[in-house]
Every structure is written in C-alpha cells, then in structure tokens.
Tab-separated table of C-alpha atoms in Angstrom:
chain	number	residue	atom	x	y	z
G	8	MET	CA	101.546	101.429	161.980
G	9	THR	CA	99.762	99.946	158.977
G	10	LYS	CA	96.623	99.427	161.049
G	11	LEU	CA	96.728	103.039	162.287
G	12	LEU	CA	97.080	104.403	158.754
G	13	GLN	CA	94.098	102.320	157.643
G	14	VAL	CA	91.956	103.757	160.444
G	15	VAL	CA	92.981	107.346	159.663
G	16	ALA	CA	92.355	106.869	155.940
G	17	ALA	CA	88.912	105.427	156.609
G	18	ALA	CA	88.044	108.353	158.843
G	19	LEU	CA	89.158	110.878	156.208
G	20	LEU	CA	87.127	109.154	153.532
G	21	ALA	CA	84.081	109.152	155.761
G	22	CYS	CA	84.462	112.901	156.394
G	23	ALA	CA	84.937	113.585	152.712
G	24	GLY	CA	81.863	111.555	151.846
G	25	THR	CA	79.806	113.465	154.381
G	26	ALA	CA	81.044	116.799	153.035
G	27	PHE	CA	80.128	115.931	149.472
G	28	ALA	CA	76.790	114.416	150.404
G	29	ALA	CA	75.606	117.270	152.632
G	30	PRO	CA	77.231	120.720	152.034
G	31	LEU	CA	77.789	122.748	155.161
G	32	ALA	CA	75.493	125.694	155.840
G	33	VAL	CA	78.334	128.089	155.121
G	34	ASP	CA	78.039	127.172	151.434
G	35	GLN	CA	74.431	128.353	151.248
G	36	PRO	CA	73.739	131.874	149.924
G	37	LYS	CA	72.723	134.399	152.546
G	38	PRO	CA	70.385	137.354	151.987
G	39	TYR	CA	72.256	140.591	151.477
G	40	VAL	CA	69.393	143.008	152.156
G	41	HIS	CA	67.978	142.931	155.680
G	42	ILE	CA	65.380	145.683	155.439
G	43	GLN	CA	61.810	145.664	154.197
G	44	HIS	CA	60.587	148.526	152.009
G	45	PRO	CA	57.342	150.240	152.995
G	46	ALA	CA	54.505	148.738	150.954
G	47	TRP	CA	53.591	152.222	149.717
G	48	ALA	CA	57.005	152.667	148.056
G	49	ARG	CA	56.950	149.713	145.690
G	50	ASN	CA	55.536	151.652	142.710
G	51	ALA	CA	56.077	155.172	144.032
G	52	THR	CA	57.353	158.275	142.247
G	53	LEU	CA	59.276	160.852	144.292
G	54	TYR	CA	58.677	164.603	144.057
G	55	GLN	CA	61.180	167.147	145.393
G	56	ILE	CA	59.884	170.417	146.861
G	57	ASN	CA	62.270	173.366	147.087
G	58	THR	CA	59.964	175.187	149.517
G	59	ARG	CA	61.756	178.512	149.096
G	60	GLN	CA	60.947	178.567	145.360
G	61	PHE	CA	57.853	176.359	145.221
G	62	THR	CA	55.335	179.195	145.678
G	63	PRO	CA	55.432	183.014	145.542
G	64	GLU	CA	55.182	183.022	149.345
G	65	GLY	CA	57.887	180.405	149.857
G	66	THR	CA	56.161	178.922	152.923
G	67	LEU	CA	54.861	175.579	154.113
G	68	ARG	CA	51.326	176.985	154.301
G	69	ALA	CA	51.466	178.039	150.660
G	70	ALA	CA	52.985	174.695	149.658
G	71	GLU	CA	50.166	172.879	151.453
G	72	ALA	CA	47.663	174.505	149.114
G	73	GLN	CA	49.427	172.777	146.195
G	74	LEU	CA	49.033	169.273	147.585
G	75	PRO	CA	45.785	168.471	145.734
G	76	ARG	CA	47.522	169.370	142.465
G	77	LEU	CA	50.406	167.026	143.281
G	78	LYS	CA	47.933	164.287	144.132
G	79	THR	CA	46.342	164.767	140.700
G	80	LEU	CA	49.774	164.635	139.070
G	81	GLY	CA	50.102	161.208	140.660
G	82	VAL	CA	53.288	161.462	142.730
G	83	ASP	CA	53.491	159.513	145.978
G	84	ILE	CA	56.395	160.660	148.172
G	85	LEU	CA	57.117	164.362	148.749
G	86	TRP	CA	60.697	165.278	149.626
G	87	LEU	CA	60.934	168.595	151.455
G	88	MET	CA	64.332	170.239	151.197
G	89	PRO	CA	65.803	171.128	154.647
G	90	ILE	CA	63.177	172.768	156.844
G	91	HIS	CA	65.581	173.849	159.599
G	92	PRO	CA	66.860	177.363	160.421
G	93	ILE	CA	69.822	178.459	158.299
G	94	GLY	CA	73.103	179.718	159.777
G	95	GLU	CA	74.112	183.354	159.407
G	96	LYS	CA	77.877	183.098	159.903
G	97	HIS	CA	79.662	182.782	156.519
G	98	ARG	CA	76.232	182.621	154.875
G	99	LYS	CA	76.154	182.420	151.081
G	100	GLY	CA	73.863	184.928	149.393
G	101	ALA	CA	71.110	186.829	151.131
G	102	LEU	CA	69.222	183.810	152.484
G	103	GLY	CA	71.944	181.172	152.696
G	104	SER	CA	71.937	177.498	151.854
G	105	PRO	CA	69.266	175.260	153.398
G	106	TYR	CA	72.093	172.761	153.842
G	107	ALA	CA	73.805	175.001	156.432
G	108	VAL	CA	71.640	174.001	159.395
G	109	SER	CA	71.753	176.025	162.617
G	110	ASP	CA	69.297	173.950	164.703
G	111	TYR	CA	68.200	170.381	163.970
G	112	LEU	CA	65.224	170.599	166.324
G	113	ALA	CA	63.572	173.734	164.926
G	114	VAL	CA	61.712	174.924	161.817
G	115	ASN	CA	63.083	177.759	159.691
G	116	PRO	CA	60.803	180.739	160.481
G	117	GLU	CA	61.044	181.808	156.832
G	118	LEU	CA	59.099	178.638	155.980
G	119	GLY	CA	56.699	178.730	158.919
G	120	THR	CA	56.262	177.028	162.266
G	121	LEU	CA	56.219	173.523	163.684
G	122	ALA	CA	52.435	173.699	163.549
G	123	ASP	CA	52.646	174.537	159.829
G	124	LEU	CA	54.865	171.525	159.216
G	125	LYS	CA	52.534	169.233	161.141
G	126	ARG	CA	49.585	170.553	159.178
G	127	PHE	CA	51.427	170.059	155.868
G	128	VAL	CA	52.182	166.439	156.764
G	129	ALA	CA	48.642	165.790	158.009
G	130	THR	CA	47.116	167.216	154.831
G	131	ALA	CA	49.485	165.159	152.691
G	132	HIS	CA	48.530	162.018	154.615
G	133	SER	CA	44.844	162.756	154.155
G	134	LEU	CA	45.471	162.717	150.395
G	135	GLY	CA	47.427	159.453	150.527
G	136	LEU	CA	50.798	161.188	150.084
G	137	LYS	CA	53.924	160.545	152.154
G	138	VAL	CA	56.434	163.190	153.296
G	139	ILE	CA	60.178	162.821	153.849
G	140	LEU	CA	62.557	165.474	155.161
G	141	ASP	CA	66.008	166.352	153.875
G	142	TRP	CA	68.550	165.534	156.600
G	143	VAL	CA	72.001	167.136	156.633
G	144	GLY	CA	74.066	164.942	158.942
G	145	ASN	CA	77.635	165.414	157.726
G	146	HIS	CA	77.996	169.074	158.688
G	147	THR	CA	76.322	172.098	160.239
G	148	ALA	CA	76.359	175.868	159.915
G	149	TRP	CA	79.244	177.627	161.683
G	150	ASP	CA	76.759	178.962	164.219
G	151	ASN	CA	74.736	175.806	164.853
G	152	VAL	CA	73.575	175.548	168.477
G	153	LEU	CA	75.897	172.550	168.909
G	154	VAL	CA	78.980	174.729	168.375
G	155	GLN	CA	78.412	176.279	171.789
G	156	SER	CA	76.947	173.316	173.641
G	157	HIS	CA	79.142	170.533	172.207
G	158	PRO	CA	82.223	171.904	170.411
G	159	ASP	CA	83.875	168.503	170.971
G	160	TRP	CA	81.460	166.992	168.443
G	161	TYR	CA	83.177	168.750	165.531
G	162	ASP	CA	86.058	167.702	163.310
G	163	ARG	CA	89.207	169.854	163.436
G	164	ASP	CA	92.073	170.736	161.103
G	165	GLU	CA	95.761	170.377	161.994
G	166	GLN	CA	95.626	173.681	163.916
G	167	GLY	CA	92.651	172.512	165.954
G	168	HIS	CA	90.133	174.757	164.171
G	169	PHE	CA	86.693	173.850	162.864
G	170	ARG	CA	86.825	173.020	159.183
G	171	PRO	CA	84.501	172.545	156.207
G	172	THR	CA	84.417	169.226	154.387
G	173	PRO	CA	87.885	168.894	152.781
G	174	TRP	CA	88.261	169.505	149.042
G	175	TYR	CA	84.777	170.962	148.520
G	176	ASP	CA	83.886	174.659	148.330
G	177	TRP	CA	81.435	174.303	151.218
G	178	ASP	CA	82.875	177.162	153.232
G	179	ASP	CA	79.531	178.008	154.829
G	180	ILE	CA	79.546	174.769	156.858
G	181	ILE	CA	81.804	172.819	159.265
G	182	ASP	CA	82.184	169.054	159.594
G	183	LEU	CA	80.917	166.915	162.438
G	184	ASP	CA	82.950	164.100	164.029
G	185	TYR	CA	81.108	160.778	164.179
G	186	ASP	CA	83.793	159.258	166.384
G	187	GLN	CA	81.925	161.021	169.210
G	188	PRO	CA	79.243	158.716	170.745
G	189	GLY	CA	77.292	161.701	172.060
G	190	LEU	CA	76.912	163.123	168.559
G	191	ARG	CA	75.639	159.812	167.235
G	192	ARG	CA	72.972	159.587	169.923
G	193	TYR	CA	71.948	163.217	169.409
G	194	MET	CA	71.554	162.792	165.642
G	195	THR	CA	69.579	159.559	165.926
G	196	ASP	CA	67.260	161.065	168.527
G	197	ALA	CA	66.799	164.215	166.438
G	198	MET	CA	65.725	162.149	163.421
G	199	LYS	CA	63.344	160.141	165.591
G	200	TYR	CA	61.909	163.384	166.942
G	201	TRP	CA	60.560	164.521	163.545
G	202	VAL	CA	59.038	161.097	162.839
G	203	ARG	CA	57.240	161.129	166.174
G	204	GLU	CA	56.460	164.828	166.547
G	205	ALA	CA	55.588	165.789	162.962
G	206	GLY	CA	54.650	162.367	161.578
G	207	VAL	CA	57.118	162.446	158.680
G	208	ASP	CA	57.635	159.213	156.760
G	209	GLY	CA	61.408	159.131	156.388
G	210	TYR	CA	64.388	161.049	155.118
G	211	ARG	CA	66.482	161.941	152.128
G	212	VAL	CA	69.985	162.010	153.642
G	213	ASP	CA	72.379	164.577	152.198
G	214	ALA	CA	75.940	163.364	151.476
G	215	ALA	CA	75.098	160.075	153.195
G	216	GLY	CA	78.423	158.434	152.367
G	217	LEU	CA	80.384	161.065	154.281
G	218	SER	CA	79.046	159.730	157.583
G	219	PRO	CA	79.815	156.208	158.885
G	220	LEU	CA	77.742	153.329	157.568
G	221	ASP	CA	77.309	151.751	160.991
G	222	PHE	CA	75.702	154.975	162.232
G	223	TRP	CA	73.099	154.870	159.462
G	224	GLU	CA	72.404	151.190	160.069
G	225	GLN	CA	71.738	151.783	163.766
G	226	THR	CA	69.630	154.888	163.098
G	227	ALA	CA	67.620	153.060	160.432
G	228	ARG	CA	66.811	150.279	162.905
G	229	GLU	CA	65.557	152.763	165.475
G	230	LEU	CA	63.492	154.705	162.956
G	231	ARG	CA	61.854	151.562	161.584
G	232	ALA	CA	61.009	150.498	165.122
G	233	ILE	CA	58.697	153.537	165.242
G	234	LYS	CA	56.941	152.928	161.909
G	235	PRO	CA	57.719	151.979	158.296
G	236	VAL	CA	59.898	154.753	156.889
G	237	PHE	CA	61.495	155.416	153.513
G	238	LEU	CA	65.195	156.291	153.543
G	239	LEU	CA	66.960	157.726	150.489
G	240	ALA	CA	70.737	158.202	150.515
G	241	GLU	CA	72.401	160.854	148.418
G	242	TRP	CA	75.177	158.458	147.533
G	243	GLU	CA	75.871	155.666	145.061
G	244	SER	CA	76.840	152.551	147.000
G	245	ARG	CA	75.651	148.964	147.256
G	246	ASP	CA	76.537	148.682	150.955
G	247	LEU	CA	74.023	151.343	151.963
G	248	HIS	CA	71.212	149.013	150.860
G	249	ALA	CA	72.092	146.092	153.129
G	250	LYS	CA	70.754	147.360	156.454
G	251	ALA	CA	70.021	151.063	156.138
G	252	PHE	CA	68.606	152.684	152.994
G	253	ASP	CA	65.752	151.855	150.655
G	254	ALA	CA	67.149	153.949	147.805
G	255	THR	CA	70.417	155.462	146.611
G	256	TYR	CA	71.371	157.894	143.879
G	257	SER	CA	72.383	156.920	140.331
G	258	TRP	CA	74.939	159.581	139.512
G	259	THR	CA	76.601	157.387	136.873
G	260	TRP	CA	73.321	157.081	134.947
G	261	TRP	CA	72.906	160.865	134.891
G	262	ASP	CA	76.519	161.398	133.841
G	263	ALA	CA	76.197	158.909	130.982
G	264	MET	CA	72.965	160.498	129.754
G	265	LYS	CA	74.563	163.946	129.809
G	266	LEU	CA	77.499	162.776	127.671
G	267	ILE	CA	75.082	161.171	125.209
G	268	ALA	CA	73.003	164.356	124.978
G	269	GLU	CA	76.142	166.390	124.334
G	270	GLY	CA	77.186	164.069	121.503
G	271	ARG	CA	80.308	162.988	123.391
G	272	ALA	CA	79.147	159.378	123.869
G	273	ASP	CA	76.759	156.947	122.225
G	274	ALA	CA	73.963	154.755	123.560
G	275	THR	CA	76.352	151.993	124.577
G	276	SER	CA	77.758	154.255	127.309
G	277	LEU	CA	74.678	153.300	129.349
G	278	TYR	CA	75.703	149.638	129.365
G	279	PRO	CA	78.129	149.846	132.336
G	280	TYR	CA	75.469	151.431	134.546
G	281	TYR	CA	72.852	148.814	133.734
G	282	ALA	CA	75.384	145.945	133.951
G	283	TRP	CA	76.414	147.029	137.454
G	284	ASN	CA	72.799	147.599	138.424
G	285	ARG	CA	72.023	144.026	137.359
G	286	LYS	CA	75.067	142.229	138.761
G	287	PHE	CA	76.500	144.362	141.590
G	288	PHE	CA	73.487	145.966	143.246
G	289	PRO	CA	70.858	143.772	144.954
G	290	ARG	CA	67.514	143.347	143.247
G	291	GLU	CA	65.819	144.934	146.250
G	292	ALA	CA	67.701	148.210	145.752
G	293	TYR	CA	65.826	151.275	144.548
G	294	ARG	CA	68.099	153.348	142.294
G	295	LEU	CA	66.993	156.986	142.007
G	296	LEU	CA	66.734	158.214	138.399
G	297	TYR	CA	66.181	161.849	137.502
G	298	THR	CA	67.013	164.413	134.845
G	299	THR	CA	67.196	167.374	137.232
G	300	ASN	CA	67.054	168.221	140.927
G	301	HIS	CA	68.101	171.172	143.110
G	302	ASP	CA	71.819	170.535	142.526
G	303	LYS	CA	71.593	170.032	138.786
G	304	ASN	CA	69.133	172.870	138.244
G	305	ALA	CA	71.185	175.386	140.234
G	306	TRP	CA	74.628	174.537	138.884
G	307	GLU	CA	74.120	172.721	135.548
G	308	GLY	CA	70.929	174.351	134.283
G	309	THR	CA	67.380	173.293	133.522
G	310	GLU	CA	66.469	169.872	132.219
G	311	HIS	CA	66.322	171.298	128.693
G	312	GLU	CA	69.652	173.107	129.064
G	313	ILE	CA	71.335	169.916	130.231
G	314	PHE	CA	69.876	167.391	127.811
G	315	GLY	CA	68.698	169.650	124.985
G	316	ALA	CA	66.582	167.833	122.429
G	317	GLY	CA	67.102	164.598	124.378
G	318	ALA	CA	65.380	165.865	127.542
G	319	GLU	CA	62.099	164.095	126.868
G	320	ALA	CA	63.772	160.787	126.006
G	321	ALA	CA	65.869	160.972	129.185
G	322	THR	CA	62.762	161.638	131.281
G	323	VAL	CA	60.846	158.720	129.768
G	324	LEU	CA	63.827	156.398	130.245
G	325	SER	CA	63.989	157.384	133.930
G	326	PHE	CA	60.444	156.025	134.326
G	327	ILE	CA	60.563	152.951	132.096
G	328	SER	CA	63.938	151.460	132.998
G	329	GLU	CA	64.773	149.872	136.347
G	330	GLY	CA	64.855	152.605	138.965
G	331	MET	CA	62.759	154.946	141.075
G	332	PRO	CA	61.883	158.181	139.249
G	333	LEU	CA	62.237	161.647	140.757
G	334	ILE	CA	60.498	164.829	139.615
G	335	TYR	CA	61.937	168.178	140.650
G	336	ASN	CA	59.325	170.888	141.259
G	337	GLY	CA	58.754	172.879	138.086
G	338	GLN	CA	59.426	170.060	135.645
G	339	GLU	CA	55.701	169.600	135.157
G	340	ALA	CA	55.484	173.291	134.221
G	341	GLY	CA	58.282	172.990	131.667
G	342	ASN	CA	60.508	175.233	133.796
G	343	SER	CA	63.026	176.761	131.376
G	344	ARG	CA	65.296	178.706	133.712
G	345	ARG	CA	67.701	178.004	136.521
G	346	LEU	CA	66.374	178.728	139.984
G	347	ALA	CA	68.584	180.789	142.274
G	348	PHE	CA	69.853	178.765	145.203
G	349	PHE	CA	70.676	181.365	147.855
G	350	GLU	CA	67.905	183.864	147.053
G	351	ARG	CA	64.132	183.868	146.551
G	352	ASP	CA	63.305	182.968	142.966
G	353	PRO	CA	59.797	181.470	142.699
G	354	ILE	CA	58.890	179.024	139.963
G	355	LEU	CA	56.725	180.442	137.183
G	356	TRP	CA	53.856	177.969	137.087
G	357	LYS	CA	51.979	177.280	133.859
G	358	ASP	CA	50.346	174.420	131.993
G	359	ALA	CA	52.857	172.608	129.803
G	360	PRO	CA	53.087	169.406	127.721
G	361	GLU	CA	55.709	168.132	130.159
G	362	GLY	CA	53.050	167.993	132.868
G	363	GLU	CA	50.731	165.767	130.875
G	364	LEU	CA	53.581	163.430	129.875
G	365	LEU	CA	54.710	163.087	133.502
G	366	LYS	CA	51.149	162.391	134.617
G	367	GLN	CA	50.804	159.628	132.034
G	368	LEU	CA	54.187	158.103	132.896
G	369	ILE	CA	53.351	158.030	136.605
G	370	ALA	CA	50.002	156.380	135.874
G	371	LEU	CA	51.691	153.765	133.678
G	372	LYS	CA	54.213	152.977	136.394
G	373	LYS	CA	51.457	152.541	138.975
G	374	ARG	CA	49.351	150.114	136.935
G	375	ASN	CA	52.073	148.128	135.135
G	376	THR	CA	53.750	145.794	137.619
G	377	ALA	CA	56.730	145.229	135.307
G	378	LEU	CA	57.732	148.860	135.989
G	379	TRP	CA	57.550	148.729	139.780
G	380	ASN	CA	60.546	149.522	141.960
G	381	GLY	CA	63.292	147.081	142.925
G	382	ALA	CA	62.448	143.398	143.183
G	383	ASP	CA	58.734	144.173	142.823
G	384	GLY	CA	59.375	145.129	139.194
G	385	ALA	CA	60.710	143.125	136.260
G	386	VAL	CA	64.353	142.864	135.257
G	387	MET	CA	65.477	144.750	132.157
G	388	GLU	CA	66.566	142.403	129.368
G	389	PRO	CA	68.429	143.913	126.402
G	390	VAL	CA	66.854	143.670	122.962
G	391	ALA	CA	69.445	143.486	120.205
G	392	ASN	CA	68.991	145.987	117.390
G	393	SER	CA	70.589	147.032	114.116
G	394	ALA	CA	71.955	150.370	115.411
G	395	PRO	CA	73.298	149.761	118.952
G	396	LYS	CA	75.328	152.980	119.080
G	397	GLN	CA	72.192	155.003	118.386
G	398	VAL	CA	69.392	152.929	119.836
G	399	PHE	CA	68.945	151.645	123.377
G	400	SER	CA	66.278	148.919	123.510
G	401	PHE	CA	65.061	146.533	126.165
G	402	VAL	CA	62.093	144.582	127.488
G	403	ARG	CA	60.674	144.242	131.007
G	404	GLY	CA	58.186	141.472	131.634
G	405	ASN	CA	57.033	139.370	134.591
G	406	GLY	CA	54.305	137.074	133.291
G	407	LYS	CA	51.564	139.561	134.105
G	408	ASP	CA	52.744	142.742	132.391
G	409	LYS	CA	55.304	143.498	129.714
G	410	VAL	CA	56.877	146.624	128.244
G	411	VAL	CA	59.149	147.029	125.234
G	412	ALA	CA	61.111	150.293	125.132
G	413	VAL	CA	63.138	151.634	122.211
G	414	PHE	CA	65.063	154.926	122.463
G	415	ASN	CA	66.939	156.720	119.702
G	416	LEU	CA	69.618	158.446	121.776
G	417	SER	CA	71.072	160.399	118.908
G	418	ALA	CA	70.456	163.490	116.807
G	419	LYS	CA	69.921	161.399	113.640
G	420	PRO	CA	66.704	159.612	112.601
G	421	VAL	CA	66.952	155.847	112.229
G	422	ASP	CA	64.902	152.898	110.993
G	423	VAL	CA	65.934	150.351	113.605
G	424	VAL	CA	65.458	146.600	113.267
G	425	LEU	CA	64.777	144.657	116.473
G	426	LYS	CA	66.424	141.245	116.642
G	427	GLY	CA	65.608	138.062	118.552
G	428	GLY	CA	62.418	136.905	120.219
G	429	ARG	CA	62.327	138.731	123.545
G	430	HIS	CA	60.243	141.572	122.191
G	431	ALA	CA	57.860	139.484	120.088
G	432	GLY	CA	54.175	139.954	120.742
G	433	ARG	CA	51.209	142.267	120.382
G	434	TYR	CA	51.296	145.613	122.181
G	435	LEU	CA	49.564	148.951	122.585
G	436	ASP	CA	51.579	152.103	121.919
G	437	PHE	CA	51.909	154.213	125.073
G	438	ASN	CA	51.572	157.433	123.073
G	439	ASP	CA	48.431	156.820	121.035
G	440	GLY	CA	47.044	153.428	122.041
G	441	ALA	CA	47.547	151.973	118.564
G	442	ALA	CA	48.019	148.204	118.269
G	443	VAL	CA	51.551	147.132	117.317
G	444	GLN	CA	52.737	143.625	116.369
G	445	LEU	CA	56.442	142.934	116.897
G	446	GLU	CA	58.444	139.986	115.556
G	447	ASP	CA	62.089	139.125	115.079
G	448	GLY	CA	63.198	141.589	112.391
G	449	SER	CA	60.465	144.150	113.007
G	450	SER	CA	61.485	147.672	111.995
G	451	LEU	CA	60.595	150.856	113.863
G	452	PRO	CA	61.221	154.326	112.411
G	453	LEU	CA	62.474	156.762	115.056
G	454	PRO	CA	63.131	160.489	114.620
G	455	ALA	CA	66.111	162.142	116.264
G	456	TRP	CA	65.788	161.563	120.036
G	457	GLY	CA	62.562	159.679	119.369
G	458	TRP	CA	61.272	156.863	121.537
G	459	ARG	CA	58.609	154.175	121.573
G	460	VAL	CA	57.118	152.520	124.638
G	461	LEU	CA	54.919	149.516	123.829
G	462	VAL	CA	52.796	147.969	126.561
G	463	GLN	CA	51.063	144.645	127.106
C-alpha cells in the first residue's frame, strides 16, 4: 500500500508541475469581437437623412442633388431613413410612420422608384460616400404583404390576435415572431437583396435588441460574404458587437448630457458611461454619439431646445471623445424647430455657424488618428482638474497624434487648473490655431458652457 501511495503522489506532483510550467490553452484570453470593420468606417462620421423632410420635394431625386454639399461638409456614411412603402391601416397622421413598413422589397412611391434609389447610391459612391438603409425588422405595418401570405410569421396575444410591441404606444405596427424559420430566411434574403440590387453599404437596424441576437449574427455573416458592410444597431449592448454589429447606440451618454444641460446633474454624471465604455465594451466597438436624431428631434425638440446653452459643447464632445459621431439633417443649418414626423415638414436650409463648426470637427476627426473610431483611435484618459463637478477633461494620444479636451459643463464660468502630467506639452488651439503650452498646474479660463480643444 505504501508503494502504491508513493506512485500516486509522484504522478500528482508531476501533473501539478506540468500545469504550473505550461498553462492550458483554456487560460489564454480569447478575442471577443469576431468581425472586421470596413476600412472606410474607421474615421467616418454618420449623417442621417430624413428623406421626407430633407428637401422641399421630399424625394430621392431631390436628395441626390444635395450629395455634393454633403461631400463638402465632410460626412462619410449616409443613413437613409426607411425607404419602403408605408402601411395605411391604423396609420398615424396623414403620411404615416416610415417605421410601419408594408413591403420590404419595394420603394415608397412618395420617395421615388427603385431606379431613383440605385441612382442615389451610385452618385453617392462616385463622390466617395457610403449609403446605409434603415431596416425595421421587429415589426411591420398591419397591412404588410406578409400578413396575407404568411400570417403564421406574426406574434399573437392571448386571444390569438396580432399585437403591437408590448408596453409601447406603437399601435400602427404588429410584431413579428422570430421563432419561425421561414421569417428568418425571408428577412435575411430581403436585406441581401438591397445590398446586391441597389448596392447599399449596410444597415441601421431599428430596435435591434427586440429581435434575437443569433438571427443578427447569421444575417451579418451572410451580408459580409457579399461585400464589406457597416451595421449599426439601435440598441445599447456589448453582445451585439461580438459577431454582428459594427456600432451601437449610446443612449446613456445622451441621457447624462441632457441631465447636465438641465442643471439636474454635474459633469461627474458622465463618468459611469465612460467607465463602462472603457471596461465593459470591447475596444473595437463603435459607440454612436449624437445630440439629436429623428426620435429626439420629433419628441424631445431641437438640439438647442434639448441642451440649451450647452448644445455646442455637447456636439463638440460627441466628436472629440471616444465614439462615432452622428449628424441629423438640418443640424448644419442650425435648425431651430421640431420637424413633424407623420406629415411633410421640409427643413428650412440656410447658412449657419453650426455648419462651419461641424465641417471643422469632421476634418479634425479625419486627420487626427487619436480621434478615430474604436480601436483605431486612442483611449480617453481622464485629466484631473480643480473643478470636477463643473469641468470634464481628458486626453487622447497614441504616439502620433494627441488631443487635450476641457469642457465646462455648467452655467457658471470657471478658471480651471489642470493637474498631473498627462496633458503636458505644446499644442495648437482648435478654434484659432494659437500656440498653447500646458504644464501641471496650468490654468484655463472657461466661460459658461465653454470648451477648449488643444491639438498636437
């Protein structure tokens, strides 16, 4: 027995020694993100087109004429709100919501024809612009063509009736049922159709989290097998980045900025968003930052109504901090009114200071690699300051480029002192090109809602 115990003990020691000397592969970190972003997205700015309101005509042909202007502005990816026919049953307003789709394989005749869409995309491509479509996969209009051909593809209430998405006031739509394999195949093939037939470069997916993740992962694989596409999810979730989407929304950033602008929170309320962005989300993730879009403009108000005197600071922060910036059509014209959602209400275009600022911010993002999207850009590092509840300050640098950003997110002027060595160096002021030397203890005067962006 003693001999047997000696043999067993020797064997255990040998195994233990092997384990400590050479860790098993299971102990090695594995990549979380399994997709590759299109090369053209790494420093891109997104621009949302509400085609109904974008021009007096409200058509794709009229929107096409504006493409050279958008190229001059500097944006890269154009997001067209839903281009499909709109349902008539339980329609809201005179024209209905573009998010109540009646046919996924057709173009809304109010906007134009398939030929018009193809021409819009071709013209955009000739200018070096990309085009993504808005895809509404969670639900359809009550009178979508699928209601007649495949009623079994729809979710039902306890009485067996079609139903809108529970708890929302979306009574002009009814939910689909992704437990049905036929529906999954139809939706994937429909999305592939527009990539192949019209040449679009991807999708912004409405309410992406309300449809199963495994469906999006499979669809993303099939789309990327056709060509590099850009996929944006209207949702805030880390898991969507692993195998499906390039970008997700940053609702918590917008909510925090709104509370700050209203005086109901201070600058430190941004910390949780940026902490989670740094530690919870993968570096490869693109997080969409914006001050307004079709939802916010229609229901909350214009950028200036929402953020008041802090609107400009919020816009600049959306470009300078980690994230992918979005411009909603009309921002560059200083749009000062809410646009109707269910009716025709064209934007009143004019030259405005907002347009020049956006143009300069886009140009800075393109040329300064520290500001690029996801892992192609530099990590934000906090810069300590003497007024942390008023001032939000950070640095982004990667060895080639460096940016120091200081934002007074309050209605009171402040002379803020920057602490530590992260920000030290010689810079040019983004606003006027003046040389600025920063050291530990340097002081910067900032007016109410003032900001400084200093660039190396």
